[in-house]
Amino acid sequence: KPLITEYRLHQLECEHCGDQTRASLPSFVSPKCYGARLAAFVAMLSGESRQSHRQVKTFLSQVFGIELARGTINRMRQEISSAVAAATTEAMEFTKQQPVVNCDETGFSQQNKDGENPNQKKAWLWVLVTPLVSVFMVTLSRSQDIAKELIGESFLGYLGSDRYSSYGWVETDLRQLCWSHLLRDFQAISERSGVSQEIGLALRARGYRLCHWWHRVRDGTLERELFI
């Protein structure tokens, strides 16, 4: 059950002039109708569980009996975003210094609840993945400038990505194309006829073999076998 602390402010009206005087909240009490724990829970539902404003509102109402307007939920989201801004910046700077990163982007539904998208432009969700930290960023652009901002123009590590042109500024010898895309290409070549089919089958076989060995390295089974 939610913990609710209620404050009642006594109010009186002057019988002579009609002015109303009401007590003030204690200095340690926020004028908001919610506390930090509820705001953090809304942030978790919104971020990690990817719930919409309407879904968060319904969940809080049905499970906890807490009635919140969608505008209040959006304000909570903005407050939590501001609260973790420093940690987010630190995470982004960390990823730019890693020797190997993977980057991708996809379409994202973004309206104008934060006032930053008045023209209702299509948004994009970008992700930069490293072994320890993953950074997500929602933007209104899929341009090369966004890729440079996320990855870092001075990036000197190896970038794993698809063939999207926004990554074209990274040196060729520092890029690893996505193996899922490559395997699809090999499959398409193998479905042709003649020499193309032979080449495609050979490439596909080697691609799957590479993935097989990588899975064994990742799971540690290959290392244990070599050690024994």
mmCIF file of C-alpha atoms in Angstrom:
data_model
loop_
_atom_site.group_PDB
_atom_site.id
_atom_site.type_symbol
_atom_site.label_atom_id
_atom_site.label_comp_id
_atom_site.label_asym_id
_atom_site.label_seq_id
_atom_site.Cartn_x
_atom_site.Cartn_y
_atom_site.Cartn_z
ATOM 1 C CA LYS A 1 0.000 0.000 0.000
ATOM 2 C CA PRO A 2 1.233 3.526 -0.697
ATOM 3 C CA LEU A 3 2.385 5.599 2.259
ATOM 4 C CA ILE A 4 0.279 8.751 2.452
ATOM 5 C CA THR A 5 1.079 11.714 4.685
ATOM 6 C CA GLU A 6 -1.751 14.223 4.862
ATOM 7 C CA TYR A 7 -1.367 17.883 5.850
ATOM 8 C CA ARG A 8 -4.459 19.950 6.617
ATOM 9 C CA LEU A 9 -4.032 23.714 6.470
ATOM 10 C CA HIS A 10 -6.537 25.601 8.594
ATOM 11 C CA GLN A 11 -8.152 28.555 6.820
ATOM 12 C CA LEU A 12 -10.169 31.409 8.309
ATOM 13 C CA GLU A 13 -12.093 34.324 6.823
ATOM 14 C CA CYS A 14 -12.108 37.745 8.430
ATOM 15 C CA GLU A 15 -15.653 38.630 9.453
ATOM 16 C CA HIS A 16 -14.978 42.329 8.774
ATOM 17 C CA CYS A 17 -13.085 42.508 5.438
ATOM 18 C CA GLY A 18 -13.654 39.003 4.042
ATOM 19 C CA ASP A 19 -9.944 38.270 3.518
ATOM 20 C CA GLN A 20 -9.025 34.613 3.878
ATOM 21 C CA THR A 21 -5.899 33.483 5.675
ATOM 22 C CA ARG A 22 -4.578 29.931 5.439
ATOM 23 C CA ALA A 23 -1.701 28.260 7.220
ATOM 24 C CA SER A 24 1.448 27.437 5.269
ATOM 25 C CA LEU A 25 3.052 24.049 4.734
ATOM 26 C CA PRO A 26 6.125 23.294 6.852
ATOM 27 C CA SER A 27 9.374 24.218 5.087
ATOM 28 C CA PHE A 28 10.382 20.552 4.721
ATOM 29 C CA VAL A 29 7.172 19.590 2.875
ATOM 30 C CA SER A 30 7.023 19.795 -0.920
ATOM 31 C CA PRO A 31 3.925 21.477 -2.374
ATOM 32 C CA LYS A 32 3.677 18.608 -4.881
ATOM 33 C CA CYS A 33 1.116 15.890 -4.401
ATOM 34 C CA TYR A 34 3.715 13.116 -4.624
ATOM 35 C CA GLY A 35 6.994 12.089 -3.057
ATOM 36 C CA ALA A 36 10.374 10.971 -4.333
ATOM 37 C CA ARG A 37 9.567 7.238 -4.081
ATOM 38 C CA LEU A 38 6.494 7.546 -6.307
ATOM 39 C CA ALA A 39 8.374 9.689 -8.823
ATOM 40 C CA ALA A 40 11.190 7.124 -8.945
ATOM 41 C CA PHE A 41 8.687 4.315 -9.471
ATOM 42 C CA VAL A 42 7.045 6.213 -12.334
ATOM 43 C CA ALA A 43 10.495 6.701 -13.861
ATOM 44 C CA MET A 44 11.201 2.961 -13.646
ATOM 45 C CA LEU A 45 7.873 2.115 -15.296
ATOM 46 C CA SER A 46 8.525 4.700 -18.003
ATOM 47 C CA GLY A 47 12.151 3.829 -18.668
ATOM 48 C CA GLU A 48 13.024 0.231 -17.885
ATOM 49 C CA SER A 49 9.489 -1.088 -18.504
ATOM 50 C CA ARG A 50 8.839 1.292 -21.444
ATOM 51 C CA GLN A 51 5.282 2.138 -20.361
ATOM 52 C CA SER A 52 3.379 5.039 -21.916
ATOM 53 C CA HIS A 53 1.778 7.865 -19.923
ATOM 54 C CA ARG A 54 -1.607 6.145 -20.202
ATOM 55 C CA GLN A 55 -0.203 2.754 -19.158
ATOM 56 C CA VAL A 56 1.554 4.243 -16.110
ATOM 57 C CA LYS A 57 -1.626 6.083 -15.125
ATOM 58 C CA THR A 58 -3.705 2.876 -15.422
ATOM 59 C CA PHE A 59 -1.175 0.782 -13.496
ATOM 60 C CA LEU A 60 -0.990 3.211 -10.569
ATOM 61 C CA SER A 61 -4.777 3.443 -10.434
ATOM 62 C CA GLN A 62 -5.524 -0.289 -10.641
ATOM 63 C CA VAL A 63 -2.686 -1.612 -8.463
ATOM 64 C CA PHE A 64 -2.172 1.133 -5.872
ATOM 65 C CA GLY A 65 -5.348 3.193 -6.089
ATOM 66 C CA ILE A 66 -3.265 6.301 -6.883
ATOM 67 C CA GLU A 67 -4.956 8.699 -9.284
ATOM 68 C CA LEU A 68 -2.567 10.918 -11.243
ATOM 69 C CA ALA A 69 -3.117 13.058 -14.316
ATOM 70 C CA ARG A 70 -0.976 12.298 -17.343
ATOM 71 C CA GLY A 71 0.441 15.823 -17.065
ATOM 72 C CA THR A 72 1.683 15.000 -13.560
ATOM 73 C CA ILE A 73 3.269 11.791 -14.820
ATOM 74 C CA ASN A 74 5.069 13.727 -17.533
ATOM 75 C CA ARG A 75 6.312 16.245 -14.932
ATOM 76 C CA MET A 76 7.690 13.359 -12.872
ATOM 77 C CA ARG A 77 9.517 12.043 -15.916
ATOM 78 C CA GLN A 78 11.104 15.419 -16.569
ATOM 79 C CA GLU A 79 12.135 15.798 -12.921
ATOM 80 C CA ILE A 80 13.807 12.387 -12.867
ATOM 81 C CA SER A 81 15.558 13.135 -16.164
ATOM 82 C CA SER A 82 16.986 16.297 -14.626
ATOM 83 C CA ALA A 83 17.960 14.426 -11.459
ATOM 84 C CA VAL A 84 20.031 11.851 -13.367
ATOM 85 C CA ALA A 85 21.437 14.289 -15.950
ATOM 86 C CA ALA A 86 24.913 14.263 -14.421
ATOM 87 C CA ALA A 87 25.040 10.449 -14.364
ATOM 88 C CA THR A 88 23.800 10.348 -17.960
ATOM 89 C CA THR A 89 26.551 12.718 -19.078
ATOM 90 C CA GLU A 90 29.137 10.612 -17.246
ATOM 91 C CA ALA A 91 27.832 7.461 -18.948
ATOM 92 C CA MET A 92 28.034 9.092 -22.390
ATOM 93 C CA GLU A 93 31.606 10.220 -21.796
ATOM 94 C CA PHE A 94 32.517 6.731 -20.582
ATOM 95 C CA THR A 95 31.209 5.050 -23.743
ATOM 96 C CA LYS A 96 33.211 7.414 -25.961
ATOM 97 C CA GLN A 97 36.432 6.188 -24.346
ATOM 98 C CA GLN A 98 35.802 2.465 -24.833
ATOM 99 C CA PRO A 99 37.832 0.411 -27.347
ATOM 100 C CA VAL A 100 34.741 -1.314 -28.820
ATOM 101 C CA VAL A 101 31.198 0.054 -29.096
ATOM 102 C CA ASN A 102 28.076 -0.859 -31.036
ATOM 103 C CA CYS A 103 25.628 1.757 -32.276
ATOM 104 C CA ASP A 104 22.154 1.569 -33.800
ATOM 105 C CA GLU A 105 19.018 3.662 -34.220
ATOM 106 C CA THR A 106 15.313 3.048 -34.789
ATOM 107 C CA GLY A 107 12.112 5.045 -35.155
ATOM 108 C CA PHE A 108 10.568 6.260 -31.904
ATOM 109 C CA SER A 109 7.167 7.702 -31.026
ATOM 110 C CA GLN A 110 7.739 11.148 -29.537
ATOM 111 C CA GLN A 111 4.931 13.669 -29.177
ATOM 112 C CA ASN A 112 5.222 17.113 -27.609
ATOM 113 C CA LYS A 113 4.532 16.549 -23.923
ATOM 114 C CA ASP A 114 7.909 18.075 -23.052
ATOM 115 C CA GLY A 115 7.360 21.053 -25.368
ATOM 116 C CA GLU A 116 10.432 20.189 -27.453
ATOM 117 C CA ASN A 117 8.609 18.841 -30.514
ATOM 118 C CA PRO A 118 5.922 21.397 -31.482
ATOM 119 C CA ASN A 119 5.944 20.305 -35.141
ATOM 120 C CA GLN A 120 5.408 16.638 -34.243
ATOM 121 C CA LYS A 121 8.525 15.520 -36.116
ATOM 122 C CA LYS A 122 9.422 11.841 -36.281
ATOM 123 C CA ALA A 123 11.826 10.911 -33.514
ATOM 124 C CA TRP A 124 14.667 8.407 -33.354
ATOM 125 C CA LEU A 125 15.939 6.256 -30.517
ATOM 126 C CA TRP A 126 19.719 5.847 -30.633
ATOM 127 C CA VAL A 127 21.697 3.369 -28.556
ATOM 128 C CA LEU A 128 25.412 3.042 -27.900
ATOM 129 C CA VAL A 129 26.352 -0.302 -26.325
ATOM 130 C CA THR A 130 29.536 -1.262 -24.486
ATOM 131 C CA PRO A 131 30.220 -4.297 -22.251
ATOM 132 C CA LEU A 132 29.545 -2.267 -19.084
ATOM 133 C CA VAL A 133 27.340 0.690 -20.085
ATOM 134 C CA SER A 134 24.603 1.276 -22.660
ATOM 135 C CA VAL A 135 23.409 4.794 -23.499
ATOM 136 C CA PHE A 136 20.027 5.577 -25.055
ATOM 137 C CA MET A 137 19.192 8.950 -26.588
ATOM 138 C CA VAL A 138 15.954 10.158 -28.199
ATOM 139 C CA THR A 139 16.417 12.822 -30.879
ATOM 140 C CA LEU A 140 14.384 14.408 -33.665
ATOM 141 C CA SER A 141 17.111 13.637 -36.188
ATOM 142 C CA ARG A 142 18.886 10.641 -37.691
ATOM 143 C CA SER A 143 21.716 12.721 -39.087
ATOM 144 C CA GLN A 144 25.467 12.221 -39.020
ATOM 145 C CA ASP A 145 25.774 15.072 -36.523
ATOM 146 C CA ILE A 146 23.798 13.037 -33.974
ATOM 147 C CA ALA A 147 26.008 9.994 -34.587
ATOM 148 C CA LYS A 148 29.108 12.126 -33.992
ATOM 149 C CA GLU A 149 27.599 13.589 -30.825
ATOM 150 C CA LEU A 150 26.778 10.146 -29.448
ATOM 151 C CA ILE A 151 29.941 8.307 -30.490
ATOM 152 C CA GLY A 152 32.341 11.240 -30.272
ATOM 153 C CA GLU A 153 34.138 12.790 -33.255
ATOM 154 C CA SER A 154 37.509 11.846 -31.771
ATOM 155 C CA PHE A 155 36.480 8.216 -31.267
ATOM 156 C CA LEU A 156 39.440 5.886 -31.912
ATOM 157 C CA GLY A 157 37.969 2.504 -31.009
ATOM 158 C CA TYR A 158 36.154 -0.063 -33.131
ATOM 159 C CA LEU A 159 32.542 0.650 -34.084
ATOM 160 C CA GLY A 160 30.011 -2.083 -34.762
ATOM 161 C CA SER A 161 27.069 -0.841 -36.861
ATOM 162 C CA ASP A 162 25.015 -1.393 -39.962
ATOM 163 C CA ARG A 163 25.771 0.354 -43.265
ATOM 164 C CA TYR A 164 23.731 3.471 -42.518
ATOM 165 C CA SER A 165 25.466 6.521 -44.001
ATOM 166 C CA SER A 166 25.514 8.462 -40.707
ATOM 167 C CA TYR A 167 28.399 6.208 -39.615
ATOM 168 C CA GLY A 168 30.374 6.816 -42.809
ATOM 169 C CA TRP A 169 32.726 9.304 -41.133
ATOM 170 C CA VAL A 170 34.319 6.502 -39.084
ATOM 171 C CA GLU A 171 37.458 5.103 -40.695
ATOM 172 C CA THR A 172 36.802 1.887 -42.622
ATOM 173 C CA ASP A 173 39.440 -0.092 -40.745
ATOM 174 C CA LEU A 174 37.745 0.856 -37.452
ATOM 175 C CA ARG A 175 34.297 -0.407 -38.449
ATOM 176 C CA GLN A 176 32.760 -3.848 -38.017
ATOM 177 C CA LEU A 177 29.575 -4.285 -40.021
ATOM 178 C CA CYS A 178 26.719 -6.001 -38.225
ATOM 179 C CA TRP A 179 26.999 -9.775 -38.688
ATOM 180 C CA SER A 180 23.228 -10.169 -38.858
ATOM 181 C CA HIS A 181 23.211 -7.943 -41.936
ATOM 182 C CA LEU A 182 26.204 -9.746 -43.439
ATOM 183 C CA LEU A 183 24.622 -13.170 -42.933
ATOM 184 C CA ARG A 184 21.445 -11.954 -44.661
ATOM 185 C CA ASP A 185 23.595 -10.792 -47.587
ATOM 186 C CA PHE A 186 25.341 -14.167 -47.749
ATOM 187 C CA GLN A 187 21.949 -15.875 -47.709
ATOM 188 C CA ALA A 188 20.719 -13.686 -50.571
ATOM 189 C CA ILE A 189 23.840 -14.503 -52.626
ATOM 190 C CA SER A 190 23.427 -18.226 -51.929
ATOM 191 C CA GLU A 191 19.886 -18.108 -53.348
ATOM 192 C CA ARG A 192 21.199 -17.081 -56.759
ATOM 193 C CA SER A 193 22.449 -19.569 -59.343
ATOM 194 C CA GLY A 194 25.800 -20.630 -60.735
ATOM 195 C CA VAL A 195 29.025 -19.276 -59.296
ATOM 196 C CA SER A 196 27.176 -16.698 -57.174
ATOM 197 C CA GLN A 197 25.376 -19.491 -55.370
ATOM 198 C CA GLU A 198 28.640 -21.313 -54.648
ATOM 199 C CA ILE A 199 30.224 -18.150 -53.277
ATOM 200 C CA GLY A 200 27.130 -17.371 -51.186
ATOM 201 C CA LEU A 201 26.996 -20.856 -49.670
ATOM 202 C CA ALA A 202 30.690 -20.702 -48.801
ATOM 203 C CA LEU A 203 30.368 -17.264 -47.219
ATOM 204 C CA ARG A 204 27.290 -18.294 -45.248
ATOM 205 C CA ALA A 205 29.033 -21.443 -43.956
ATOM 206 C CA ARG A 206 32.054 -19.453 -42.813
ATOM 207 C CA GLY A 207 29.837 -16.811 -41.238
ATOM 208 C CA TYR A 208 27.915 -19.371 -39.196
ATOM 209 C CA ARG A 209 31.159 -21.073 -38.219
ATOM 210 C CA LEU A 210 32.565 -17.764 -36.975
ATOM 211 C CA CYS A 211 29.399 -17.180 -34.907
ATOM 212 C CA HIS A 212 29.685 -20.701 -33.494
ATOM 213 C CA TRP A 213 33.258 -20.126 -32.332
ATOM 214 C CA TRP A 214 32.401 -16.699 -30.951
ATOM 215 C CA HIS A 215 29.570 -18.155 -28.842
ATOM 216 C CA ARG A 216 31.983 -20.698 -27.396
ATOM 217 C CA VAL A 217 34.523 -17.952 -26.601
ATOM 218 C CA ARG A 218 31.801 -15.806 -25.021
ATOM 219 C CA ASP A 219 30.473 -18.689 -22.908
ATOM 220 C CA GLY A 220 33.983 -19.723 -21.853
ATOM 221 C CA THR A 221 33.672 -23.295 -23.177
ATOM 222 C CA LEU A 222 36.459 -22.886 -25.727
ATOM 223 C CA GLU A 223 38.826 -21.397 -23.163
ATOM 224 C CA ARG A 224 38.209 -24.279 -20.748
ATOM 225 C CA GLU A 225 38.851 -26.843 -23.504
ATOM 226 C CA LEU A 226 42.138 -25.170 -24.469
ATOM 227 C CA PHE A 227 43.213 -24.983 -20.832
ATOM 228 C CA ILE A 228 42.480 -28.676 -20.263
#
